[in-house]
Amino acid sequence: MSLLDVVLFLPLLGFLALLILPAGVSRSAALGISLVIFVLSLGLIGTVTAAPDAYGFEGNTPWINTPEIHYHIGLDGLGLWLVILSTLLTPIAILVSWKYIEQRVQLFYAFLLLLEFGVIGVFVSLDLFLFYVFWEVSLVPMYFLIGIWGHDRRIYAAVKFFLYTMAGSVLMLAAIIFLYTQAGTFDYVDILNQLRSGRIVLSAQAEMLLFLAFFLSFAIKVPLFPLHTWLPDAHVEAPTAGSIMLASVMLKMGTYGLVRFCLPLFPGAAHRAAGWIVGLAIVGIIYGALVAMVQPNMKKLVAYSSVSHLGFVVLGIFSFTQAGLDGAVYQMLNHGISTGALFMLVGFMYERRHSLEIAAYGGVATPAPHLAIVFLITTLASIGLPMLNNFVGEYLVLQGAAQVSMASAAAAAVGVILSACYMLWLYQRAFYGRASESLAHHMPDLSKREWIAVVPLLILMLWMGIYTQTFLPAISARNASILQEVNRSATAGVPSPSGVSPEVANAR
Amino acid sequence: MPVSFPAGVEYLRILPEIILTLAGVLIMLLEAVWSDQRRTVFAPISLAALAAALWAAMASSYGPAFSSMLAIGGSATFFRALVIVVGLLAVLASSEYLTRERANGAEYYALILFSVVGQCVMVAANDLLMVFVGLEIASIASYVLAGYLRDDPRNNEAALKYFLLGSFATAFLLYGVAWMYGLTGSTNLSIIREVLLSSGAPSLGLTGVAAALIFVGLAFKISAAPFQIWAPDVYQGAPAPVSAFLSAGPKAAAFAVLVIFMVHFGATAEQLQPVLWACALASMVIGNFAAIQQSNIKRLLAYSSIAHAGYVLVAVTANSEIGAAAVMFYMAAYALTNIGAFAVVTHVARKGERFVSMSDFAGLSRRQPAMAAMLALFLLSLIGVPLTGGFFGKFYIFKAALDSHLVWLTVLGLLNSAVAAYYYLRVLVLMYFHEPGEGAEELPAAGASLQIAVYACAIGTLVLGILPDWVLDYASKAALK
């Protein structure tokens, strides 16, 4: 039993334990368990960063014999930081909910831990079937988190969330089973080897259909324009902890799936479809930003900004360049941290004033200066100010995109400018100006618990903005080998930008 | 013709049927002699008989019995065990209901036992006439069960509809059997198979008509479209535990027979593939889209059972050993899940089944968290969420379909299961996201036997979802036999 097994199954044990333990201690128990998981997960870093291109802590035991399904897990440079992000944000989400969740406390924290189990499983599965199981398992707790503890239209949002994801994932299941009928295994590594060695040959049409089945499922989760409509509803209605987990971790399941499965398994189709996908990503970047600008609701604004930010991630992935892919993966983490923090801060404000409308605020900086400063740092991180984390990711993505097409990079860059517009305008309206009487009395500054929840994210924003060497080498090394394979095995005749990547890697 | 008496081992091979028949007769006799106070023992007697029959079915050796009228093989053993377990769970789920409705009669238990006998005969049949006899035994008992509370007009309606349409369908089956006999000169399935494979086989057109007639009879039993019209009315009108029984036992038996026919009819069955394809798709679409509209939970589960019959038909359409194994696994998973769901419905319905509307489930998670959690588990299994039996059932079915190159049916079936998620979620929404209605009537705690049935179903659903090997290995071997 490796450390990874422990990190993966502790949340499940925690889930079961919370169902049994008396409701009075759920909160503290959940926090304790999730902190233990976080600390343990830090132990994963050393081994994986030492050899980021291999699967560390690999475990492979048969689970089901007919058809052969293995419990095959492993962690490489691509999954490592996403796992850490999940284990970090779970205790933070628990802290954020400390006072806010008053009903069915036991069930709430149990579902949070079950969610953690599902998402960690997604990031470490090396068996397609296992991956699908975790993919679906993570859906159920989030459905309940939105549906039970959400706001007014929570039921609509929860059902929409479930059905969108389900509709996409059944197609992925069909594709997974089809791959099995071809390869005779669900093992990702094995299938990849068979595809590369030419033992299974997919016709161009079959490859494209399989690619689209996977892609659609991931694109709904990302969400890529025009499949994004579930996201604003889910975010607005979810409780703060739900929004944080949804934005920071669950959306990454989609982009992670693109990098982990879509590109390596179907490189030819990925290259052929790239033009369209990049187009959608750019539309998403600009559309998301424009819609965010006119939102009167803070959570909705942040939700649409997510559509825009994740457009960058997709753009980077489908640039097929080292810089673009590195930026995309880095941006996944950045978005998790800065948007998670934004949802958290908006949640703090909601707890004080019970409104998400921007118009209900104004002048918050006067009664709550600390909250205002933290919000400002997060805003600046989100719009990509140099020295803060998002800048690095966005820069790399734009650089990667520019290597392929200057036009798409220029179009995407408009999104960066727009993000500054809507975020700063939001900040101005909510925090500056004169505080009304009632607001001034009902806007206490950050409490100690809230400080504890937000500080780790602030530290990371700075750390990831200033010292990328901690995080980027592992990601980059893994991406390099993925790209090498993808660009090598892509259908001949497609302009391959792989020649550029080594210099870019060196230049950085 | 020399008279040959069956050997001793052949009696052992039908020991489950013998035990159940004797127990059924015993119960009916005891009712006549015993006073009302001792009626509580009928349920334990039935349970004991079913447990003994289960053991006998599992321990039975393989081989023909009674001049090859029956053939006990892997598939027969699997399905016999399954229908007996269904009987067990149905009895466990019923006793509380019967006490509540003051209808704790012996004949209820006797009818369940007889129906199980009929199903056992069906799944073990190696002769068209035995199929028919088994089907009739099972059906007639279930017609009566559907109308068990004779003073309740809903029960009467259910029983009458079930009987009229059921007899009509059985007539089709019998007509098909007659055709097949006329064409091949035998009712024995092994001989029919040889004749159909031989050079002097009758034309495919004629045998196809016979097979189609037989299929109509069976399609009625499995409530596949376009023969599904009876199902919603019967499931809604019949007593809830009877609906649980009907949706699992007779259906599993009819599917077992369908698989037997697919194997024995060879090329004749293959040419029905387009028909099966269309029926599978129609069942899924009609079942799922009609279920969306329902406000009565029993009716919703009825339409869902039509849709599930469609999924299983996909595996039948695949017409392969993997497909046969998938049918077995799915029926096992579906039986456990559906009986569990109906058992919770039985509990929430309370006396007189006054609370069977969807809105009566509002806030159930607040009032009885355990029951709500169990129903949630069953619904997730019906949706096909991983780690439940329903998921692996669907997975094996669609895997079998893809192995047989039924790509479109797979894609359409999977999309259907996404549609189905919507109406199951509605129940989940009510139970978990709504508060109990104002002035909701007190819901008493569930009785012990009902709880046992619900928890047993839940454990079975989870085991099939986490360690499906136990059942699937057996099913795969049984399909190869």
PDB file of N, CA, C and O in Angstrom, chain A residues 4-5 8-9 12 57-64 67-74 117-138 172-173 176-177 180 185-188 191 214 253 256 261, chain B residues 386-387 391-392 395 465-466:
ATOM      1  N   LEU A   4       0.082   6.967  -1.968  1.00  0.00           N
ATOM      2  CA  LEU A   4      -0.989   7.453  -2.835  1.00  0.00           C
ATOM      3  C   LEU A   4      -2.309   6.741  -2.519  1.00  0.00           C
ATOM      4  O   LEU A   4      -3.374   7.358  -2.512  1.00  0.00           O
ATOM      5  N   ASP A   5      -2.227   5.438  -2.250  1.00  0.00           N
ATOM      6  CA  ASP A   5      -3.434   4.710  -1.859  1.00  0.00           C
ATOM      7  C   ASP A   5      -4.047   5.336  -0.612  1.00  0.00           C
ATOM      8  O   ASP A   5      -5.267   5.496  -0.510  1.00  0.00           O
ATOM      9  N   LEU A   8      -5.653   8.586  -1.343  1.00  0.00           N
ATOM     10  CA  LEU A   8      -6.877   8.398  -2.109  1.00  0.00           C
ATOM     11  C   LEU A   8      -8.019   7.886  -1.233  1.00  0.00           C
ATOM     12  O   LEU A   8      -9.147   8.370  -1.332  1.00  0.00           O
ATOM     13  N   PHE A   9      -7.710   6.924  -0.354  1.00  0.00           N
ATOM     14  CA  PHE A   9      -8.815   6.270   0.355  1.00  0.00           C
ATOM     15  C   PHE A   9      -9.147   6.897   1.703  1.00  0.00           C
ATOM     16  O   PHE A   9     -10.234   6.650   2.222  1.00  0.00           O
ATOM     17  N   LEU A  12     -12.461   8.618   1.622  1.00  0.00           N
ATOM     18  CA  LEU A  12     -13.598   7.693   1.640  1.00  0.00           C
ATOM     19  C   LEU A  12     -13.838   7.193   3.054  1.00  0.00           C
ATOM     20  O   LEU A  12     -14.981   7.139   3.533  1.00  0.00           O
ATOM     21  N   PHE A  57       4.472   6.136  -7.284  1.00  0.00           N
ATOM     22  CA  PHE A  57       3.522   5.468  -6.391  1.00  0.00           C
ATOM     23  C   PHE A  57       2.557   4.577  -7.168  1.00  0.00           C
ATOM     24  O   PHE A  57       1.395   4.475  -6.832  1.00  0.00           O
ATOM     25  N   GLU A  58       3.076   3.979  -8.244  1.00  0.00           N
ATOM     26  CA  GLU A  58       2.175   3.216  -9.091  1.00  0.00           C
ATOM     27  C   GLU A  58       1.657   2.000  -8.329  1.00  0.00           C
ATOM     28  O   GLU A  58       2.405   1.309  -7.639  1.00  0.00           O
ATOM     29  N   GLY A  59       0.391   1.763  -8.460  1.00  0.00           N
ATOM     30  CA  GLY A  59      -0.216   0.575  -7.873  1.00  0.00           C
ATOM     31  C   GLY A  59      -1.089  -0.072  -8.913  1.00  0.00           C
ATOM     32  O   GLY A  59      -1.785   0.616  -9.663  1.00  0.00           O
ATOM     33  N   ASN A  60      -1.029  -1.376  -9.014  1.00  0.00           N
ATOM     34  CA  ASN A  60      -1.786  -2.046 -10.066  1.00  0.00           C
ATOM     35  C   ASN A  60      -2.236  -3.411  -9.562  1.00  0.00           C
ATOM     36  O   ASN A  60      -1.479  -4.363  -9.547  1.00  0.00           O
ATOM     37  N   THR A  61      -3.482  -3.461  -9.114  1.00  0.00           N
ATOM     38  CA  THR A  61      -4.008  -4.759  -8.678  1.00  0.00           C
ATOM     39  C   THR A  61      -5.313  -5.021  -9.414  1.00  0.00           C
ATOM     40  O   THR A  61      -6.060  -4.084  -9.704  1.00  0.00           O
ATOM     41  N   PRO A  62      -5.588  -6.280  -9.750  1.00  0.00           N
ATOM     42  CA  PRO A  62      -6.843  -6.584 -10.447  1.00  0.00           C
ATOM     43  C   PRO A  62      -8.023  -6.240  -9.555  1.00  0.00           C
ATOM     44  O   PRO A  62      -7.987  -6.459  -8.337  1.00  0.00           O
ATOM     45  N   TRP A  63      -9.044  -5.687 -10.172  1.00  0.00           N
ATOM     46  CA  TRP A  63     -10.257  -5.381  -9.421  1.00  0.00           C
ATOM     47  C   TRP A  63     -11.375  -6.317  -9.889  1.00  0.00           C
ATOM     48  O   TRP A  63     -11.972  -7.046  -9.099  1.00  0.00           O
ATOM     49  N   ILE A  64     -11.617  -6.313 -11.180  1.00  0.00           N
ATOM     50  CA  ILE A  64     -12.674  -7.151 -11.730  1.00  0.00           C
ATOM     51  C   ILE A  64     -12.050  -8.004 -12.827  1.00  0.00           C
ATOM     52  O   ILE A  64     -11.247  -7.517 -13.618  1.00  0.00           O
ATOM     53  N   PRO A  67     -14.963  -8.070 -17.613  1.00  0.00           N
ATOM     54  CA  PRO A  67     -13.725  -7.879 -18.341  1.00  0.00           C
ATOM     55  C   PRO A  67     -12.640  -7.390 -17.394  1.00  0.00           C
ATOM     56  O   PRO A  67     -12.945  -6.850 -16.338  1.00  0.00           O
ATOM     57  N   GLU A  68     -11.419  -7.525 -17.821  1.00  0.00           N
ATOM     58  CA  GLU A  68     -10.320  -7.217 -16.924  1.00  0.00           C
ATOM     59  C   GLU A  68     -10.250  -5.724 -16.607  1.00  0.00           C
ATOM     60  O   GLU A  68     -10.003  -4.910 -17.493  1.00  0.00           O
ATOM     61  N   ILE A  69     -10.488  -5.416 -15.354  1.00  0.00           N
ATOM     62  CA  ILE A  69     -10.412  -4.023 -14.922  1.00  0.00           C
ATOM     63  C   ILE A  69      -9.450  -3.972 -13.752  1.00  0.00           C
ATOM     64  O   ILE A  69      -9.563  -4.769 -12.825  1.00  0.00           O
ATOM     65  N   HIS A  70      -8.505  -3.065 -13.851  1.00  0.00           N
ATOM     66  CA  HIS A  70      -7.498  -2.990 -12.804  1.00  0.00           C
ATOM     67  C   HIS A  70      -7.684  -1.728 -11.986  1.00  0.00           C
ATOM     68  O   HIS A  70      -8.105  -0.705 -12.498  1.00  0.00           O
ATOM     69  N   TYR A  71      -7.344  -1.884 -10.716  1.00  0.00           N
ATOM     70  CA  TYR A  71      -7.190  -0.707  -9.880  1.00  0.00           C
ATOM     71  C   TYR A  71      -5.762  -0.230 -10.144  1.00  0.00           C
ATOM     72  O   TYR A  71      -4.821  -0.669  -9.503  1.00  0.00           O
ATOM     73  N   HIS A  72      -5.604   0.600 -11.162  1.00  0.00           N
ATOM     74  CA  HIS A  72      -4.277   1.028 -11.576  1.00  0.00           C
ATOM     75  C   HIS A  72      -4.165   2.536 -11.369  1.00  0.00           C
ATOM     76  O   HIS A  72      -4.827   3.310 -12.037  1.00  0.00           O
ATOM     77  N   ILE A  73      -3.343   2.912 -10.407  1.00  0.00           N
ATOM     78  CA  ILE A  73      -3.188   4.337 -10.145  1.00  0.00           C
ATOM     79  C   ILE A  73      -1.711   4.707 -10.196  1.00  0.00           C
ATOM     80  O   ILE A  73      -0.847   3.844 -10.068  1.00  0.00           O
ATOM     81  N   GLY A  74      -1.455   5.955 -10.395  1.00  0.00           N
ATOM     82  CA  GLY A  74      -0.094   6.455 -10.405  1.00  0.00           C
ATOM     83  C   GLY A  74      -0.142   7.969 -10.513  1.00  0.00           C
ATOM     84  O   GLY A  74      -1.170   8.538 -10.878  1.00  0.00           O
ATOM     85  N   PHE A 117     -12.613  12.389  -2.426  1.00  0.00           N
ATOM     86  CA  PHE A 117     -12.272  11.030  -2.873  1.00  0.00           C
ATOM     87  C   PHE A 117     -12.422  10.934  -4.395  1.00  0.00           C
ATOM     88  O   PHE A 117     -11.519  10.454  -5.096  1.00  0.00           O
ATOM     89  N   GLY A 118     -13.556  11.419  -4.900  1.00  0.00           N
ATOM     90  CA  GLY A 118     -13.809  11.329  -6.340  1.00  0.00           C
ATOM     91  C   GLY A 118     -12.785  12.086  -7.157  1.00  0.00           C
ATOM     92  O   GLY A 118     -12.237  11.564  -8.122  1.00  0.00           O
ATOM     93  N   VAL A 119     -12.480  13.328  -6.758  1.00  0.00           N
ATOM     94  CA  VAL A 119     -11.589  14.133  -7.607  1.00  0.00           C
ATOM     95  C   VAL A 119     -10.146  13.626  -7.541  1.00  0.00           C
ATOM     96  O   VAL A 119      -9.462  13.577  -8.559  1.00  0.00           O
ATOM     97  N   ILE A 120      -9.693  13.210  -6.357  1.00  0.00           N
ATOM     98  CA  ILE A 120      -8.332  12.660  -6.301  1.00  0.00           C
ATOM     99  C   ILE A 120      -8.265  11.425  -7.185  1.00  0.00           C
ATOM    100  O   ILE A 120      -7.317  11.217  -7.947  1.00  0.00           O
ATOM    101  N   GLY A 121      -9.312  10.602  -7.108  1.00  0.00           N
ATOM    102  CA  GLY A 121      -9.350   9.402  -7.943  1.00  0.00           C
ATOM    103  C   GLY A 121      -9.231   9.728  -9.422  1.00  0.00           C
ATOM    104  O   GLY A 121      -8.517   9.054 -10.165  1.00  0.00           O
ATOM    105  N   VAL A 122      -9.918  10.785  -9.848  1.00  0.00           N
ATOM    106  CA  VAL A 122      -9.856  11.173 -11.259  1.00  0.00           C
ATOM    107  C   VAL A 122      -8.422  11.499 -11.658  1.00  0.00           C
ATOM    108  O   VAL A 122      -7.957  11.111 -12.724  1.00  0.00           O
ATOM    109  N   PHE A 123      -7.702  12.195 -10.764  1.00  0.00           N
ATOM    110  CA  PHE A 123      -6.364  12.659 -11.125  1.00  0.00           C
ATOM    111  C   PHE A 123      -5.300  11.564 -11.052  1.00  0.00           C
ATOM    112  O   PHE A 123      -4.184  11.780 -11.506  1.00  0.00           O
ATOM    113  N   VAL A 124      -5.616  10.432 -10.444  1.00  0.00           N
ATOM    114  CA  VAL A 124      -4.569   9.408 -10.322  1.00  0.00           C
ATOM    115  C   VAL A 124      -4.894   8.129 -11.092  1.00  0.00           C
ATOM    116  O   VAL A 124      -4.047   7.245 -11.169  1.00  0.00           O
ATOM    117  N   SER A 125      -6.110   8.019 -11.666  1.00  0.00           N
ATOM    118  CA  SER A 125      -6.488   6.763 -12.322  1.00  0.00           C
ATOM    119  C   SER A 125      -5.691   6.553 -13.604  1.00  0.00           C
ATOM    120  O   SER A 125      -5.561   7.456 -14.419  1.00  0.00           O
ATOM    121  N   LEU A 126      -5.198   5.360 -13.773  1.00  0.00           N
ATOM    122  CA  LEU A 126      -4.500   5.010 -15.011  1.00  0.00           C
ATOM    123  C   LEU A 126      -5.236   3.895 -15.742  1.00  0.00           C
ATOM    124  O   LEU A 126      -4.699   3.286 -16.658  1.00  0.00           O
ATOM    125  N   ASP A 127      -6.444   3.610 -15.301  1.00  0.00           N
ATOM    126  CA  ASP A 127      -7.272   2.634 -15.985  1.00  0.00           C
ATOM    127  C   ASP A 127      -8.501   3.412 -16.431  1.00  0.00           C
ATOM    128  O   ASP A 127      -9.114   4.123 -15.636  1.00  0.00           O
ATOM    129  N   LEU A 128      -8.833   3.311 -17.698  1.00  0.00           N
ATOM    130  CA  LEU A 128      -9.916   4.150 -18.218  1.00  0.00           C
ATOM    131  C   LEU A 128     -11.218   3.892 -17.476  1.00  0.00           C
ATOM    132  O   LEU A 128     -11.997   4.796 -17.209  1.00  0.00           O
ATOM    133  N   PHE A 129     -11.447   2.644 -17.150  1.00  0.00           N
ATOM    134  CA  PHE A 129     -12.688   2.306 -16.460  1.00  0.00           C
ATOM    135  C   PHE A 129     -12.704   2.922 -15.061  1.00  0.00           C
ATOM    136  O   PHE A 129     -13.693   3.516 -14.640  1.00  0.00           O
ATOM    137  N   LEU A 130     -11.579   2.776 -14.379  1.00  0.00           N
ATOM    138  CA  LEU A 130     -11.455   3.354 -13.038  1.00  0.00           C
ATOM    139  C   LEU A 130     -11.661   4.868 -13.108  1.00  0.00           C
ATOM    140  O   LEU A 130     -12.336   5.469 -12.274  1.00  0.00           O
ATOM    141  N   PHE A 131     -11.067   5.465 -14.117  1.00  0.00           N
ATOM    142  CA  PHE A 131     -11.210   6.904 -14.317  1.00  0.00           C
ATOM    143  C   PHE A 131     -12.690   7.271 -14.442  1.00  0.00           C
ATOM    144  O   PHE A 131     -13.170   8.201 -13.810  1.00  0.00           O
ATOM    145  N   TYR A 132     -13.406   6.489 -15.256  1.00  0.00           N
ATOM    146  CA  TYR A 132     -14.826   6.786 -15.451  1.00  0.00           C
ATOM    147  C   TYR A 132     -15.591   6.645 -14.139  1.00  0.00           C
ATOM    148  O   TYR A 132     -16.475   7.448 -13.837  1.00  0.00           O
ATOM    149  N   VAL A 133     -15.250   5.624 -13.374  1.00  0.00           N
ATOM    150  CA  VAL A 133     -15.932   5.415 -12.088  1.00  0.00           C
ATOM    151  C   VAL A 133     -15.751   6.639 -11.197  1.00  0.00           C
ATOM    152  O   VAL A 133     -16.715   7.179 -10.647  1.00  0.00           O
ATOM    153  N   PHE A 134     -14.506   7.111 -11.080  1.00  0.00           N
ATOM    154  CA  PHE A 134     -14.269   8.274 -10.228  1.00  0.00           C
ATOM    155  C   PHE A 134     -14.939   9.521 -10.793  1.00  0.00           C
ATOM    156  O   PHE A 134     -15.459  10.359 -10.060  1.00  0.00           O
ATOM    157  N   TRP A 135     -14.906   9.626 -12.107  1.00  0.00           N
ATOM    158  CA  TRP A 135     -15.535  10.759 -12.787  1.00  0.00           C
ATOM    159  C   TRP A 135     -16.996  10.870 -12.380  1.00  0.00           C
ATOM    160  O   TRP A 135     -17.498  11.951 -12.072  1.00  0.00           O
ATOM    161  N   GLU A 136     -17.704   9.753 -12.370  1.00  0.00           N
ATOM    162  CA  GLU A 136     -19.111   9.753 -12.030  1.00  0.00           C
ATOM    163  C   GLU A 136     -19.321   9.875 -10.526  1.00  0.00           C
ATOM    164  O   GLU A 136     -20.261  10.518 -10.075  1.00  0.00           O
ATOM    165  N   VAL A 137     -18.440   9.226  -9.763  1.00  0.00           N
ATOM    166  CA  VAL A 137     -18.601   9.262  -8.311  1.00  0.00           C
ATOM    167  C   VAL A 137     -18.508  10.697  -7.803  1.00  0.00           C
ATOM    168  O   VAL A 137     -19.218  11.099  -6.889  1.00  0.00           O
ATOM    169  N   SER A 138     -17.642  11.506  -8.421  1.00  0.00           N
ATOM    170  CA  SER A 138     -17.496  12.886  -7.952  1.00  0.00           C
ATOM    171  C   SER A 138     -18.747  13.713  -8.255  1.00  0.00           C
ATOM    172  O   SER A 138     -18.971  14.755  -7.645  1.00  0.00           O
ATOM    173  N   MET A 172     -18.611   9.252 -23.345  1.00  0.00           N
ATOM    174  CA  MET A 172     -17.254   8.832 -23.020  1.00  0.00           C
ATOM    175  C   MET A 172     -17.243   7.346 -22.670  1.00  0.00           C
ATOM    176  O   MET A 172     -16.331   6.614 -23.072  1.00  0.00           O
ATOM    177  N   LEU A 173     -18.268   6.897 -21.953  1.00  0.00           N
ATOM    178  CA  LEU A 173     -18.331   5.474 -21.598  1.00  0.00           C
ATOM    179  C   LEU A 173     -18.384   4.624 -22.862  1.00  0.00           C
ATOM    180  O   LEU A 173     -17.692   3.608 -22.972  1.00  0.00           O
ATOM    181  N   ILE A 176     -15.012   4.488 -24.264  1.00  0.00           N
ATOM    182  CA  ILE A 176     -14.103   3.648 -23.467  1.00  0.00           C
ATOM    183  C   ILE A 176     -14.351   2.175 -23.780  1.00  0.00           C
ATOM    184  O   ILE A 176     -13.416   1.394 -23.985  1.00  0.00           O
ATOM    185  N   ILE A 177     -15.642   1.805 -23.854  1.00  0.00           N
ATOM    186  CA  ILE A 177     -15.938   0.399 -24.151  1.00  0.00           C
ATOM    187  C   ILE A 177     -15.461   0.045 -25.556  1.00  0.00           C
ATOM    188  O   ILE A 177     -14.916  -1.024 -25.796  1.00  0.00           O
ATOM    189  N   TYR A 180     -11.956  -0.629 -25.542  1.00  0.00           N
ATOM    190  CA  TYR A 180     -11.700  -1.949 -24.955  1.00  0.00           C
ATOM    191  C   TYR A 180     -11.896  -3.049 -25.986  1.00  0.00           C
ATOM    192  O   TYR A 180     -11.101  -3.990 -26.066  1.00  0.00           O
ATOM    193  N   THR A 185      -8.193  -4.207 -23.361  1.00  0.00           N
ATOM    194  CA  THR A 185      -7.827  -3.793 -22.007  1.00  0.00           C
ATOM    195  C   THR A 185      -8.361  -2.390 -21.751  1.00  0.00           C
ATOM    196  O   THR A 185      -8.611  -1.637 -22.686  1.00  0.00           O
ATOM    197  N   PHE A 186      -8.511  -2.088 -20.468  1.00  0.00           N
ATOM    198  CA  PHE A 186      -8.901  -0.733 -20.100  1.00  0.00           C
ATOM    199  C   PHE A 186      -7.686   0.067 -19.640  1.00  0.00           C
ATOM    200  O   PHE A 186      -7.797   1.238 -19.310  1.00  0.00           O
ATOM    201  N   ASP A 187      -6.542  -0.610 -19.576  1.00  0.00           N
ATOM    202  CA  ASP A 187      -5.372   0.029 -19.008  1.00  0.00           C
ATOM    203  C   ASP A 187      -4.879   1.147 -19.928  1.00  0.00           C
ATOM    204  O   ASP A 187      -4.532   0.915 -21.083  1.00  0.00           O
ATOM    205  N   TYR A 188      -4.817   2.335 -19.380  1.00  0.00           N
ATOM    206  CA  TYR A 188      -4.465   3.498 -20.197  1.00  0.00           C
ATOM    207  C   TYR A 188      -3.069   3.356 -20.791  1.00  0.00           C
ATOM    208  O   TYR A 188      -2.854   3.583 -21.991  1.00  0.00           O
ATOM    209  N   ILE A 191      -3.076   0.691 -23.512  1.00  0.00           N
ATOM    210  CA  ILE A 191      -3.739   1.142 -24.740  1.00  0.00           C
ATOM    211  C   ILE A 191      -2.840   2.114 -25.499  1.00  0.00           C
ATOM    212  O   ILE A 191      -2.688   2.034 -26.716  1.00  0.00           O
ATOM    213  N   PHE A 214     -14.851  11.610 -26.139  1.00  0.00           N
ATOM    214  CA  PHE A 214     -14.107  12.037 -24.957  1.00  0.00           C
ATOM    215  C   PHE A 214     -14.170  13.558 -24.823  1.00  0.00           C
ATOM    216  O   PHE A 214     -14.419  14.098 -23.752  1.00  0.00           O
ATOM    217  N   MET A 253     -11.018  18.772 -13.783  1.00  0.00           N
ATOM    218  CA  MET A 253     -11.175  17.403 -14.260  1.00  0.00           C
ATOM    219  C   MET A 253     -11.315  17.395 -15.783  1.00  0.00           C
ATOM    220  O   MET A 253     -10.783  16.522 -16.466  1.00  0.00           O
ATOM    221  N   TYR A 256      -7.914  18.521 -17.351  1.00  0.00           N
ATOM    222  CA  TYR A 256      -6.975  17.423 -17.102  1.00  0.00           C
ATOM    223  C   TYR A 256      -7.255  16.270 -18.066  1.00  0.00           C
ATOM    224  O   TYR A 256      -6.333  15.696 -18.656  1.00  0.00           O
ATOM    225  N   PHE A 261      -5.928  12.387 -21.673  1.00  0.00           N
ATOM    226  CA  PHE A 261      -6.503  11.348 -22.533  1.00  0.00           C
ATOM    227  C   PHE A 261      -6.692  11.781 -23.983  1.00  0.00           C
ATOM    228  O   PHE A 261      -6.301  11.076 -24.893  1.00  0.00           O
TER     229      PHE A 261
ATOM    230  N   PRO B 386     -21.730   4.624 -11.095  1.00  0.00           N
ATOM    231  CA  PRO B 386     -20.756   3.601 -10.721  1.00  0.00           C
ATOM    232  C   PRO B 386     -20.786   3.248  -9.233  1.00  0.00           C
ATOM    233  O   PRO B 386     -21.243   4.049  -8.414  1.00  0.00           O
ATOM    234  N   LEU B 387     -20.276   2.076  -8.972  1.00  0.00           N
ATOM    235  CA  LEU B 387     -20.237   1.460  -7.641  1.00  0.00           C
ATOM    236  C   LEU B 387     -21.614   0.952  -7.217  1.00  0.00           C
ATOM    237  O   LEU B 387     -21.807   0.590  -6.071  1.00  0.00           O
ATOM    238  N   PHE B 391     -24.999   0.103 -12.528  1.00  0.00           N
ATOM    239  CA  PHE B 391     -23.964   0.597 -13.426  1.00  0.00           C
ATOM    240  C   PHE B 391     -23.293  -0.550 -14.165  1.00  0.00           C
ATOM    241  O   PHE B 391     -23.162  -0.529 -15.388  1.00  0.00           O
ATOM    242  N   PHE B 392     -22.865  -1.566 -13.426  1.00  0.00           N
ATOM    243  CA  PHE B 392     -22.178  -2.659 -14.099  1.00  0.00           C
ATOM    244  C   PHE B 392     -23.120  -3.394 -15.039  1.00  0.00           C
ATOM    245  O   PHE B 392     -22.711  -3.854 -16.100  1.00  0.00           O
ATOM    246  N   PHE B 395     -23.167  -1.376 -18.053  1.00  0.00           N
ATOM    247  CA  PHE B 395     -21.848  -1.481 -18.667  1.00  0.00           C
ATOM    248  C   PHE B 395     -21.703  -2.793 -19.433  1.00  0.00           C
ATOM    249  O   PHE B 395     -21.282  -2.804 -20.593  1.00  0.00           O
ATOM    250  N   GLY B 465     -22.075  -3.835  -7.349  1.00  0.00           N
ATOM    251  CA  GLY B 465     -21.435  -2.652  -7.907  1.00  0.00           C
ATOM    252  C   GLY B 465     -19.952  -2.571  -7.615  1.00  0.00           C
ATOM    253  O   GLY B 465     -19.204  -1.948  -8.346  1.00  0.00           O
ATOM    254  N   ILE B 466     -19.529  -3.191  -6.524  1.00  0.00           N
ATOM    255  CA  ILE B 466     -18.118  -3.077  -6.157  1.00  0.00           C
ATOM    256  C   ILE B 466     -17.367  -4.366  -6.494  1.00  0.00           C
ATOM    257  O   ILE B 466     -16.235  -4.330  -6.942  1.00  0.00           O
TER     258      ILE B 466
END
